[in-house]
Short mmCIF file of C-alpha atoms in Angstrom, two decimals:
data_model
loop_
_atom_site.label_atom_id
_atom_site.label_comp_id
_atom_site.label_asym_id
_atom_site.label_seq_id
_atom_site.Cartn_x
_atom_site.Cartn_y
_atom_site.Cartn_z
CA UNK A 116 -55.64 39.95 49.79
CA UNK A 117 -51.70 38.39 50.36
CA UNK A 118 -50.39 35.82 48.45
CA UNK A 119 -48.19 33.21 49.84
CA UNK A 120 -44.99 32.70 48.66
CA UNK A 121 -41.44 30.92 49.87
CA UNK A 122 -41.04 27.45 51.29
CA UNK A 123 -44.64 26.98 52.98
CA UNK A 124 -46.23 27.30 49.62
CA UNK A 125 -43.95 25.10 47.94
CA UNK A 126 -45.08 22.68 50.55
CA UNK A 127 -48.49 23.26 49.92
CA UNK A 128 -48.71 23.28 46.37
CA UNK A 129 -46.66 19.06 47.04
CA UNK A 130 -49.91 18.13 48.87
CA UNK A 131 -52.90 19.15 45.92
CA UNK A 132 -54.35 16.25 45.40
CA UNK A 133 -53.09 14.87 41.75
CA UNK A 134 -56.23 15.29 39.13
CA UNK A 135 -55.06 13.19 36.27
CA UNK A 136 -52.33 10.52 35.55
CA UNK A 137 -48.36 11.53 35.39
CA UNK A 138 -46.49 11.38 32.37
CA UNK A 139 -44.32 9.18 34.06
CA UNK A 140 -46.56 6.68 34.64
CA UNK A 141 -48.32 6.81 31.78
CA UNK A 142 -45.12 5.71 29.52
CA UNK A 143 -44.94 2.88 31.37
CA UNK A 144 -48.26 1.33 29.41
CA UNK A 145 -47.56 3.62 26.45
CA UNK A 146 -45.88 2.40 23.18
CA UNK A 147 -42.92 4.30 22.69
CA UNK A 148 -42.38 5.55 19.00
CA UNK A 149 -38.58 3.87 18.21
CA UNK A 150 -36.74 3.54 15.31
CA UNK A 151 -34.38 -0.05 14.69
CA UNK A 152 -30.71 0.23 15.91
CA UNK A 153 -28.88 2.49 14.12
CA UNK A 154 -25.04 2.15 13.19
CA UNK A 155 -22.46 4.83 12.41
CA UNK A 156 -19.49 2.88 11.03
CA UNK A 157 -21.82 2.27 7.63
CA UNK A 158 -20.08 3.66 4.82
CA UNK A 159 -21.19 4.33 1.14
CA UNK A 160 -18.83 1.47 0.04
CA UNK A 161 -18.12 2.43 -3.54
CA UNK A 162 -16.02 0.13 -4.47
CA UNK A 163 -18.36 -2.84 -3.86
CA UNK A 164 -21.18 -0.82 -5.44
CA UNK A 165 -19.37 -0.04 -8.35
CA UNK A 166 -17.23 -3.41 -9.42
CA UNK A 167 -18.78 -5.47 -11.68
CA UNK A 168 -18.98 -9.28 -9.75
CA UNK A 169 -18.35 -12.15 -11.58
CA UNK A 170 -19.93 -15.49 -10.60
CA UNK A 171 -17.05 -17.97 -9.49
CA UNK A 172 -18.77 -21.01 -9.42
CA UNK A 173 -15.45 -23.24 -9.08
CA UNK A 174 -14.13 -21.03 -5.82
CA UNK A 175 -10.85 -19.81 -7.98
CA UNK A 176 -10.80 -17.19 -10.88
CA UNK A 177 -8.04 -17.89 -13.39
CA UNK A 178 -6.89 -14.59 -15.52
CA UNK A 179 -5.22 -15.62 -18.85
CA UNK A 180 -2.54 -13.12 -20.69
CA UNK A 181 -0.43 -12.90 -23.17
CA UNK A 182 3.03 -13.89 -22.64
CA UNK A 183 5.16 -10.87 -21.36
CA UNK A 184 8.80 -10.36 -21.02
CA UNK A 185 8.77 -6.93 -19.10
CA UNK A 186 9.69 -7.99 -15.88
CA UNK A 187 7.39 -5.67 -13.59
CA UNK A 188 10.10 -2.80 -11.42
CA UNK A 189 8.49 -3.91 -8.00
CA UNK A 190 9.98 -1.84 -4.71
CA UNK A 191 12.78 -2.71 -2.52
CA UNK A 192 12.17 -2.69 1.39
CA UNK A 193 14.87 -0.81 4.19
CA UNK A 194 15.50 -1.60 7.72
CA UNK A 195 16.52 2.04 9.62
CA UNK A 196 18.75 1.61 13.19
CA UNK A 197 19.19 5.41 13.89
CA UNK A 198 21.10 7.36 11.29
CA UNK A 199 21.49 3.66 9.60
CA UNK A 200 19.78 2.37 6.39
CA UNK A 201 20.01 -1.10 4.83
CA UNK A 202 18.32 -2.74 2.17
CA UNK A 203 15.98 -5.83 2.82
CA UNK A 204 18.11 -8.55 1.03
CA UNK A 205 15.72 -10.83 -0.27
CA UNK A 206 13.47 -7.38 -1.73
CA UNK A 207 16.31 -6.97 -3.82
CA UNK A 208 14.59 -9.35 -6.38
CA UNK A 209 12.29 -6.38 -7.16
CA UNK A 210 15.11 -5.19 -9.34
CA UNK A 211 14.28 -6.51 -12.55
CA UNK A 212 17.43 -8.29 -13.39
CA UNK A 213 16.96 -10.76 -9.93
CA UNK A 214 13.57 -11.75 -10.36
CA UNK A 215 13.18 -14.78 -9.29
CA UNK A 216 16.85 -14.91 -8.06
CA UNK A 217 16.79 -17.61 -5.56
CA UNK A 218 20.21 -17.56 -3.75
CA UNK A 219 19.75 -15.73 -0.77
CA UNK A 220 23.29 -15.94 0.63
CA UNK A 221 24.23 -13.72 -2.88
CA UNK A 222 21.41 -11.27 -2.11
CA UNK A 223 22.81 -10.87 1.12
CA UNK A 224 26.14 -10.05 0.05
CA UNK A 225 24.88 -7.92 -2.73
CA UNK A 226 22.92 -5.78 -0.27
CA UNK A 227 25.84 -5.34 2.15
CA UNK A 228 27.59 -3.33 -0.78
CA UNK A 229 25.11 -0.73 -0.66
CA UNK A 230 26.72 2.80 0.08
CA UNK A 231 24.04 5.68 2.35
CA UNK A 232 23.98 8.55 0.89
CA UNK A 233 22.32 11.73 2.03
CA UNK A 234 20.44 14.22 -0.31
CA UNK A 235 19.51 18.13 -0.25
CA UNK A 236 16.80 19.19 -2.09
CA UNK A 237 17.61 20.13 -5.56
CA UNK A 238 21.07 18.38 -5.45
CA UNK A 239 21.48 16.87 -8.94
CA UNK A 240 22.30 12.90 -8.12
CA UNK A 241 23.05 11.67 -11.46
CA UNK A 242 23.49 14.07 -15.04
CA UNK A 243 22.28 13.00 -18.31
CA UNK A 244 24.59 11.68 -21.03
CA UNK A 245 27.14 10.72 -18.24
CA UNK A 246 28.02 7.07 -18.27
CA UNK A 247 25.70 5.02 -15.67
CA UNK A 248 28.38 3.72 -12.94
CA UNK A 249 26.22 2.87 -10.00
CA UNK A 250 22.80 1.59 -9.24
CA UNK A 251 20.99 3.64 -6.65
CA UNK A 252 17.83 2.73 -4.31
CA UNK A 253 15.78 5.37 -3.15
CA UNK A 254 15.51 4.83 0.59
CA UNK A 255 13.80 7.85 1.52
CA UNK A 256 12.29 11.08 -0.20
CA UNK A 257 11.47 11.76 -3.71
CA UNK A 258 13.51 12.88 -6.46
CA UNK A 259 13.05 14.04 -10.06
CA UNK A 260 13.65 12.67 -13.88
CA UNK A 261 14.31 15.90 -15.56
CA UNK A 262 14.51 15.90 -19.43
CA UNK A 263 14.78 18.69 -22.44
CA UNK A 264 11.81 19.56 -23.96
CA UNK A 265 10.54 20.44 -27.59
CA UNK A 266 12.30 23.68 -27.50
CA UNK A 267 15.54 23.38 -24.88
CA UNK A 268 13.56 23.90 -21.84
CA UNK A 269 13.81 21.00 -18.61
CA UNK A 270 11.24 19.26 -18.60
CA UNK A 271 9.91 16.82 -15.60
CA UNK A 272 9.56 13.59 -17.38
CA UNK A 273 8.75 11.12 -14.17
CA UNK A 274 8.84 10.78 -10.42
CA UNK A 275 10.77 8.29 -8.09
CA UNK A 276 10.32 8.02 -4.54
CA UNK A 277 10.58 5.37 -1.77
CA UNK A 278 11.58 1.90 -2.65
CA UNK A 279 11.88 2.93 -6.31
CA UNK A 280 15.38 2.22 -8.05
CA UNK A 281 17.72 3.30 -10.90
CA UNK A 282 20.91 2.57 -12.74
CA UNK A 283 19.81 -1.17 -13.63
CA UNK A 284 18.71 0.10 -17.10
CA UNK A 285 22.39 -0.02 -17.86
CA UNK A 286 22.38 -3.51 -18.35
CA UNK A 287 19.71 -3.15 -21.54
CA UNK A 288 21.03 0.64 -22.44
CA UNK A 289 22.43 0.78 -25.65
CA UNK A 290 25.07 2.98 -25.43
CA UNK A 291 25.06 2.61 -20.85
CA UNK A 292 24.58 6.38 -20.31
CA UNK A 293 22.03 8.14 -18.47
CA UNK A 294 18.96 9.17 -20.90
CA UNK A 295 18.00 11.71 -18.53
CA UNK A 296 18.86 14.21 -15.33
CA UNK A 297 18.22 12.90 -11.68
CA UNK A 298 17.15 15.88 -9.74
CA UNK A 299 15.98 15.67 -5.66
CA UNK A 300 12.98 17.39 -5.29
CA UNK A 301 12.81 16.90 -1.57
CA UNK A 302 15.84 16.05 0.86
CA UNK A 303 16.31 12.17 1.19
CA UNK A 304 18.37 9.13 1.53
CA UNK A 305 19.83 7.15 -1.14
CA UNK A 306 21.71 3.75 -1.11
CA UNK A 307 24.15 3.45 -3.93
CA UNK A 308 25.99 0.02 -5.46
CA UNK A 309 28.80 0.83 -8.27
CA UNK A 310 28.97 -1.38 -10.90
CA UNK A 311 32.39 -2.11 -10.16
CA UNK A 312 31.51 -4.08 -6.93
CA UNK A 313 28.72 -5.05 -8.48
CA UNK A 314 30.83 -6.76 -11.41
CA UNK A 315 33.23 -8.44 -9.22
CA UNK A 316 30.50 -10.15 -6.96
CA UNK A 317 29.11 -11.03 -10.61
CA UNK A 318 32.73 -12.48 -11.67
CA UNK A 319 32.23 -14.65 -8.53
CA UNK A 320 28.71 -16.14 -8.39
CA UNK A 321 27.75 -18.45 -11.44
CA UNK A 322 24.41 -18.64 -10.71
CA UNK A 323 24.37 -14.59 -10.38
CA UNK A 324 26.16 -14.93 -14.00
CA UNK A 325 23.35 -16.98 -15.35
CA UNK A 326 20.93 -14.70 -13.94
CA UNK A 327 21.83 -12.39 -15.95
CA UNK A 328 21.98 -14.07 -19.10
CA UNK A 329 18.64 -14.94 -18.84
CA UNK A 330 17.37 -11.90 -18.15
CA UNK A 331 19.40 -10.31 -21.09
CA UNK A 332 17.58 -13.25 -23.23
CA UNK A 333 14.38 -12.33 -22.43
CA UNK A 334 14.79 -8.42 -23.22
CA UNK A 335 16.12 -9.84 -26.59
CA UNK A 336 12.87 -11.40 -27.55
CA UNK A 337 10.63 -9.71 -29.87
CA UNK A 338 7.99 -7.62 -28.13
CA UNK A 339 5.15 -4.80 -28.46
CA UNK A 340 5.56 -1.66 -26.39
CA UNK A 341 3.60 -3.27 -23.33
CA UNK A 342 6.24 -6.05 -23.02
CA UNK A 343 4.18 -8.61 -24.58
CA UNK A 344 5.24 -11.40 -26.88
CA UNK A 345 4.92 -9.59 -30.53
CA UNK A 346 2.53 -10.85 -33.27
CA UNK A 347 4.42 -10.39 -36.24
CA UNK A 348 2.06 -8.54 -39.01
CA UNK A 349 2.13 -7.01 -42.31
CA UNK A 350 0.69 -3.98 -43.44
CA UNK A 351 0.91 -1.36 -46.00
CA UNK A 352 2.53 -3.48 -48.78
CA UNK A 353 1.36 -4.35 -52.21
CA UNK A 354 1.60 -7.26 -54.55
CA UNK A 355 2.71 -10.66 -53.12
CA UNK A 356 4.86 -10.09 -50.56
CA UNK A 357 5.22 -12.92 -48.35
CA UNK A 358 3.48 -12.58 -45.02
CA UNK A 359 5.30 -13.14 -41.94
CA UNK A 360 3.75 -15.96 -39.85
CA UNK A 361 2.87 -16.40 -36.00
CA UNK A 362 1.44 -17.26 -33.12
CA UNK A 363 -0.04 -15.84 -29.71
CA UNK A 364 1.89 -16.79 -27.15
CA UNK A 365 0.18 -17.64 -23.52
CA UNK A 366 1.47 -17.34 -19.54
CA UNK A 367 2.33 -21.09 -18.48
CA UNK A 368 1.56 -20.22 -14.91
CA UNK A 369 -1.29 -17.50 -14.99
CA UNK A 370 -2.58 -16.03 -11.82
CA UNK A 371 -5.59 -17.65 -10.31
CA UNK A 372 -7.41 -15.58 -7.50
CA UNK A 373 -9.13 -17.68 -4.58
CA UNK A 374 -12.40 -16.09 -3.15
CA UNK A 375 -11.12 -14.87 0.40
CA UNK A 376 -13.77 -14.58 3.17
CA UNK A 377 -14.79 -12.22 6.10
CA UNK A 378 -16.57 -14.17 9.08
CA UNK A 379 -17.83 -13.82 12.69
CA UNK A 380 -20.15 -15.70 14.90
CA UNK A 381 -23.10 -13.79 16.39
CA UNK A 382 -24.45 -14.72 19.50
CA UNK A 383 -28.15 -14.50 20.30
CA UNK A 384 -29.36 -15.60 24.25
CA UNK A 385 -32.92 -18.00 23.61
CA UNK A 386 -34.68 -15.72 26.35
CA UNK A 387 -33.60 -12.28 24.35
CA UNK A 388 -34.71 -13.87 21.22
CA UNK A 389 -37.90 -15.16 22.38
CA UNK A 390 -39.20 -12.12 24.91
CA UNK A 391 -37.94 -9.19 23.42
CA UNK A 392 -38.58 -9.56 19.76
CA UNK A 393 -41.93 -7.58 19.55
CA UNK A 394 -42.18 -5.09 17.39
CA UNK A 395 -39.05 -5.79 16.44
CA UNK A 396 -37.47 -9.14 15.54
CA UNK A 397 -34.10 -8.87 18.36
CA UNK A 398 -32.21 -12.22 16.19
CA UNK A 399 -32.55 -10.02 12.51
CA UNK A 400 -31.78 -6.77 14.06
CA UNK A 401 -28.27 -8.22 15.37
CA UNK A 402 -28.30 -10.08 12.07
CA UNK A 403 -28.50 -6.79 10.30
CA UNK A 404 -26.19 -5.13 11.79
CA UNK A 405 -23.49 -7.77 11.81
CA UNK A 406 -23.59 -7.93 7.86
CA UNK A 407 -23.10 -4.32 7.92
CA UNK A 408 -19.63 -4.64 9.87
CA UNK A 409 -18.97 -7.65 7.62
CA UNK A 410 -19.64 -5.43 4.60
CA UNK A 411 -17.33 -2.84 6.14
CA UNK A 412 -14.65 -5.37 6.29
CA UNK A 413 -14.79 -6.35 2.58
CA UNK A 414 -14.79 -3.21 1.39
CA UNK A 415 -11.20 -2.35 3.20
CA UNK A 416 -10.17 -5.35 1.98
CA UNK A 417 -11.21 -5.05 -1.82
CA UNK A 418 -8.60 -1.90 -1.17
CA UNK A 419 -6.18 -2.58 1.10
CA UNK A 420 -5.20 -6.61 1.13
CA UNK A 421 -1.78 -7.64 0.45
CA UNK A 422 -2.80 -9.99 -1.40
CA UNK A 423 -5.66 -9.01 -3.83
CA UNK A 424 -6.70 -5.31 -2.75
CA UNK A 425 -6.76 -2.59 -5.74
CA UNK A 426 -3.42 -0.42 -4.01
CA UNK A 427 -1.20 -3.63 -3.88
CA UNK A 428 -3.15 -5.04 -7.30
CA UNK A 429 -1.35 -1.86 -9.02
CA UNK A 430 1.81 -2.58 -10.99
CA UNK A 431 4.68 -0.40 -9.99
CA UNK A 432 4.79 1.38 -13.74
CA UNK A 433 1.03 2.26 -13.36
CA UNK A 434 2.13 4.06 -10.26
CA UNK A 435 3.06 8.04 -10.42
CA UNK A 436 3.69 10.82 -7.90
CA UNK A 437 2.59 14.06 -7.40
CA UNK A 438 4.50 16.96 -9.23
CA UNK A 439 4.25 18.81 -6.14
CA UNK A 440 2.50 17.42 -2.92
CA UNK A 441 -1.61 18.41 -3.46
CA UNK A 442 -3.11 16.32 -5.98
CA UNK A 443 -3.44 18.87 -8.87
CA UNK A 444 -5.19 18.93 -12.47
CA UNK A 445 -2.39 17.93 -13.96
CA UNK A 446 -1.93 15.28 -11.60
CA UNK A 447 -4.89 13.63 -12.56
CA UNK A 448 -4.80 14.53 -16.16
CA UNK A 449 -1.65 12.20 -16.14
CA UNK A 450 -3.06 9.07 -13.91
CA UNK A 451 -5.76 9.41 -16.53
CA UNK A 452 -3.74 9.01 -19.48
CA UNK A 453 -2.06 6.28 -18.28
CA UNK A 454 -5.04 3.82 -19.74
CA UNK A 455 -8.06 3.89 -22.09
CA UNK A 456 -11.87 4.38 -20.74
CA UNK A 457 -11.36 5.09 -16.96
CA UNK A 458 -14.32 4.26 -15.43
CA UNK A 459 -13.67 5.70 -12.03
CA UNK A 460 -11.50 7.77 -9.66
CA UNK A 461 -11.46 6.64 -6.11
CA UNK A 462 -10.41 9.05 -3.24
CA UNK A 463 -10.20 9.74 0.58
CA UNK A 464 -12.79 12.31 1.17
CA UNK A 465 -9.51 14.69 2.44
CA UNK A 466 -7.87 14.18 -0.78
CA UNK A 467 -10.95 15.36 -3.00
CA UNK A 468 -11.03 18.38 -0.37
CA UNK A 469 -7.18 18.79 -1.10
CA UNK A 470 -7.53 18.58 -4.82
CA UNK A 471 -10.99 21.14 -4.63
CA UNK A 472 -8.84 23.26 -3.00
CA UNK A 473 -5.91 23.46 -5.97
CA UNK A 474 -9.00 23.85 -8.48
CA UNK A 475 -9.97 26.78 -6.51
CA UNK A 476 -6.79 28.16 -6.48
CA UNK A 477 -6.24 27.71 -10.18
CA UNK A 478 -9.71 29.13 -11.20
CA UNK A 479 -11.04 25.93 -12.30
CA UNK A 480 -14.01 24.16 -11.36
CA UNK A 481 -14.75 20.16 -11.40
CA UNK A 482 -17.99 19.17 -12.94
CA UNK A 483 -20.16 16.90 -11.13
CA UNK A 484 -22.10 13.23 -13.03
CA UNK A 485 -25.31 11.60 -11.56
CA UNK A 486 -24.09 7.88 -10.00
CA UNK A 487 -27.04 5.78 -9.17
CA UNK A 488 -28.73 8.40 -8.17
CA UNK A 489 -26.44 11.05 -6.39
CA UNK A 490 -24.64 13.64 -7.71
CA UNK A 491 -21.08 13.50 -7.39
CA UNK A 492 -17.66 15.12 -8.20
CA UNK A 493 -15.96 14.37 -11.21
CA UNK A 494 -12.71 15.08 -13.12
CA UNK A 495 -12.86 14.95 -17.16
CA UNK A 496 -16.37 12.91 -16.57
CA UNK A 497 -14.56 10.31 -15.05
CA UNK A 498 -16.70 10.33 -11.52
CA UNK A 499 -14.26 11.06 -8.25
CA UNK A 500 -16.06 8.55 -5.73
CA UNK A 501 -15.05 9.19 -2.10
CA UNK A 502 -13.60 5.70 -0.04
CA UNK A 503 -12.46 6.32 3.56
CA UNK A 504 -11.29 2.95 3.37
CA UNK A 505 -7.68 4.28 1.42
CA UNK A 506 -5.59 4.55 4.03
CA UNK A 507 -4.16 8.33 4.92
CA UNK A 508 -0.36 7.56 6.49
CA UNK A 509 0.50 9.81 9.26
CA UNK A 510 -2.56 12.03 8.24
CA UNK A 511 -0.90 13.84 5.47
CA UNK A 512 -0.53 11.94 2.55
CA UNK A 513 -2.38 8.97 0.82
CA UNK A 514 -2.89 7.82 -2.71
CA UNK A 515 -6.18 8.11 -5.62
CA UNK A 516 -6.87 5.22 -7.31
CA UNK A 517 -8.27 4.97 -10.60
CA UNK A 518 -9.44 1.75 -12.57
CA UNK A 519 -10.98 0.41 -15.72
CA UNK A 520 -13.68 -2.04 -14.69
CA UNK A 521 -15.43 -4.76 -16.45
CA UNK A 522 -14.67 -8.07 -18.51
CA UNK A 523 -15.28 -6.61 -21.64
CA UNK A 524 -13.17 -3.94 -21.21
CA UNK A 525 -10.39 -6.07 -19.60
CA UNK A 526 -10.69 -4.27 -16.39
CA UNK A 527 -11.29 -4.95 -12.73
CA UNK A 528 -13.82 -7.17 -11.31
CA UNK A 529 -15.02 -8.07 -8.29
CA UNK A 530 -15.41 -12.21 -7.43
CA UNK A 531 -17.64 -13.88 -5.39
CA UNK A 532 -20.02 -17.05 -5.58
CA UNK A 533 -23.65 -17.46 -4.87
CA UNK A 534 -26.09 -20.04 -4.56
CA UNK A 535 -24.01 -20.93 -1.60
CA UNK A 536 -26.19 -23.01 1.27
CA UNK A 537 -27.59 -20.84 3.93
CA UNK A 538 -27.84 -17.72 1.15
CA UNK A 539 -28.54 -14.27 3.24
CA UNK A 540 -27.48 -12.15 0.17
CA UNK A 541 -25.42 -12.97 -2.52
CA UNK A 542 -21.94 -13.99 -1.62
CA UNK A 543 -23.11 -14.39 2.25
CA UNK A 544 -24.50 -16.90 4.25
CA UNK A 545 -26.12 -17.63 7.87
CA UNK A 546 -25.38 -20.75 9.36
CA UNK A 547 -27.14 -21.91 12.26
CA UNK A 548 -24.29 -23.71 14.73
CA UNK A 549 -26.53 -24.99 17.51
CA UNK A 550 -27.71 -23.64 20.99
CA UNK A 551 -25.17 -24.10 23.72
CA UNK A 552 -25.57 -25.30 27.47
CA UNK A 553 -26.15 -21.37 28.48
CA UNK A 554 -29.06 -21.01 26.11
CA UNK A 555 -26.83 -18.89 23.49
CA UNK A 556 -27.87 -19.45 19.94
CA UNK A 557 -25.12 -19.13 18.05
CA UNK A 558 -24.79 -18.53 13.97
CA UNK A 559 -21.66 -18.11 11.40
CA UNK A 560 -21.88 -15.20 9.27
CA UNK A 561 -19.44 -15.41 5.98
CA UNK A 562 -18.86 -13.37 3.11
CA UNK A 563 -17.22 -14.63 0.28
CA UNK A 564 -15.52 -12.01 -2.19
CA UNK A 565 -12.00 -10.95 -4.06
CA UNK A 566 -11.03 -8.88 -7.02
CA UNK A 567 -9.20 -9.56 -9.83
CA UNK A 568 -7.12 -7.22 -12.43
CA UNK A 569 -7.29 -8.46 -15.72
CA UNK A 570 -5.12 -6.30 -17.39
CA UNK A 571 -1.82 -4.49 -15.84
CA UNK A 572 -3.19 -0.74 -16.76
CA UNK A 573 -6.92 -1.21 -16.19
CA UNK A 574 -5.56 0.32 -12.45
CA UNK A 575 -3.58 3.15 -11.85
CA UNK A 576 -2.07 5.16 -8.41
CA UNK A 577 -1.29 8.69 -7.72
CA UNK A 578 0.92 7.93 -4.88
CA UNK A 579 2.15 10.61 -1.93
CA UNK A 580 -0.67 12.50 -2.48
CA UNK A 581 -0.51 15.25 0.42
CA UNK A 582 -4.04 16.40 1.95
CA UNK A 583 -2.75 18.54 5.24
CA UNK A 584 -4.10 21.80 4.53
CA UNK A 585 -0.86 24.43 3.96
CA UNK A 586 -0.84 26.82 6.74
CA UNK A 587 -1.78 30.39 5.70
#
């Protein structure tokens, strides 16, 4: 018997009559097995899971201090036209001795005297116990404080790299020479100002004059080792010695921290919400999702807003570069020692790969703790939580951030209200804003939240920390 094949039995086997329904047709009456919209820009958000948030029933959060005389060493900012560099005028009030230096036309002259100056890596810029002549601002690259150690050997004693600045010491230096050797550790650009133009725009201004006076009053006034105003104590003595007497000086203007918000309006059509919301509610799924991308948005801005975020939040001597590019033990041995009872260590996920990989190449091995219920990384059980939101500039090099949190421990803590109307969760509300002439319900979504530092050190930076993997 012959079988059929080719084209005619194709055709033949189209006209069998069909004996049971098509899958096709049979998912049209079916319920299909879904799951609700899913989202891929939802982070673990750390930092908001770990901060400890204060209630700020009064919409401001007022941190009281001591009074402090250290003037903070802020950064100075540079405009580049080709093989050009110039100082930012008015960021010349970083400089300790002009904060709070109001005369702008004086600024700009002072900035004009700036010299460029071109380094090669390893060139010595300055040489300890020579007298300090010149101020210099480091424009570009990153050089080296070196020192003598215990037993004659050079020592690195510090870092200094973009924006930071030198030479000003001279002012408060006892005997105005360099305490220590100014090495580049990477080719760069340097502006330099010598004191002699420096002195004669000084013999000029008045007002620069008084600057300075008060500036050289204030270092004169008796303080602890953080800068503070000193309580004056006794100890150790015997008998009846008289006992000195004081006082704890406050801030007259301390910093007060306004709860910053994160909004949108989501947009719901009547006939979407009304037909389509079985099995699943359509208005709450949009709803959900919204909050996520609102949630999103505070967490980059609890680390990255100018005005409040935890990298601009960290004072510029809590801030310290890497010895040598990849974050390294001893790297994070020194942000850690930099303040008492770090809570945690937060990280780009490339920069814990980067600093894995020097562990591996040293031998060592981090240990991991349990955090709500995950096991993570950790560096001298202080936990090394990964935050994507830390930026990564030019996808090499970025910065680890490490804090204290809590009131108690004068640390970091998050702000935000509730009990606010409308309450969706706490710190965030729904509002309903009406239905408009095209049927579009409409609602505003806001989150309230900040952060506040209560001490200088409870936050710390590793700064230029490099994560491109060497090649070979």
């Amino acid at each position: 018997m012959s079988v059929e094949t080719g084209p005619a039995a194709g055709a033949q086997a189209e006209l069998q009559e069909q004996l049971s329904l098509s899958t096709v047709a049979a998912r049209n009456l079916a319920t299909t097995t879904k799951t609700e919209p899913q989202m891929q820009g939802i982070s673990s958000r750390w930092v908001s899971r770990m901060l400890p948030w204060v209630e700020v029933s009064g919409g401001s959060y007022r941190v009281n201090r001591r009074l402090s005389y250290a003037v903070g060493r802020g950064r100075v900012s540079f405009v580049k036209a080709g093989g050009r560099v110039d100082v930012v005028a008015p960021t010349l009030r970083e400089l300790p001795v002009l904060r709070g230096f109001e005369d702008d036309a004086v600024l700009t002259d002072l900035a004009s005297r700036f010299v460029q100056r071109e380094l090669a890596a390893g060139e010595v810029l300055v040489e300890r116990g020579r007298p300090i002549e010149e101020v210099f601002l480091i424009a570009h690259g990153k050089v080296n404080r070196m020192g003598t150690g215990k037993y004659g050997d050079t020592v690195v004693v510090g870092s200094l790299a973009d924006g930071d600045h030198l030479g000003d010491e001279a002012l408060t230096a006892a005997d105005g020479r360099w305490p220590y050797t100014v090495k580049a550790a990477t080719a760069g650009t340097v502006l330099s100002l010598p004191w002699p133009a420096f002195q004669e725009l000084v013999d000029r201004s008045e007002v620069l004059r008084d600057q300075i006076l008060g500036f050289l009053a204030d270092t004169r006034q008796s303080q602890d080792q953080h800068g503070e105003a000193a309580i004056e104590l006794a100890a150790g003595h015997v008998g009846e010695a008289v006992l000195p007497t004081t006082y704890v000086d406050y801030e007259l203007h301390p910093r007060e921290y306004e709860l910053s918000v994160a909004q949108t309006v989501l947009r719901v059509h009547s006939r979407v919400a009304d037909l389509y919301s079985d099995p699943m509610n359509q208005t709450e799924q949009q709803l959900k999702l919204t909050i996520e991308a609102l949630r999103e948005r505070q967490e980059f801005e609890l680390v990255n807003n100018a005005d409040f975020g935890l990298l601009a939040a960290a004072e510029y001597d809590q801030r310290i570069q890497t010895h040598s590019g990849p974050p390294t033990p001893d790297d994070l041995d020194e942000l850690l020692s930099m303040r008492r009872d770090t809570s945690y260590l937060f990280a780009h996920p490339r920069a814990i790969a980067a600093f894995g990989r020097e562990c591996n190449r040293r031998g060592l091995y981090f240990g991991g703790v349990e955090v709500m219920g995950h096991r993570l990384p950790a560096w001298r059980g202080v936990p090394l939580l990964p935050c994507g939101k830390i930026p990564v500039l030019g996808g090499q090099s970025t910065s680890i951030i490490a804090v204290r949190t809590g009131e108690d421990d004068q640390g970091v803590v998050g702000l935000w209200q509730t009990g606010i109307p409308d309450e969706y969760e706490p710190g965030l509300n729904v509002r309903f804003m009406g239905v408009d002439e095209k049927a579009v319900i409409s609602y505003l979504v806001s989150a309230y939240y900040s952060a506040a530092v209560l001490v200088p050190d409870a936050i710390g930076l590793l700064e230029n920390v490099e994560v491109a993997r060497p090649r070979g």
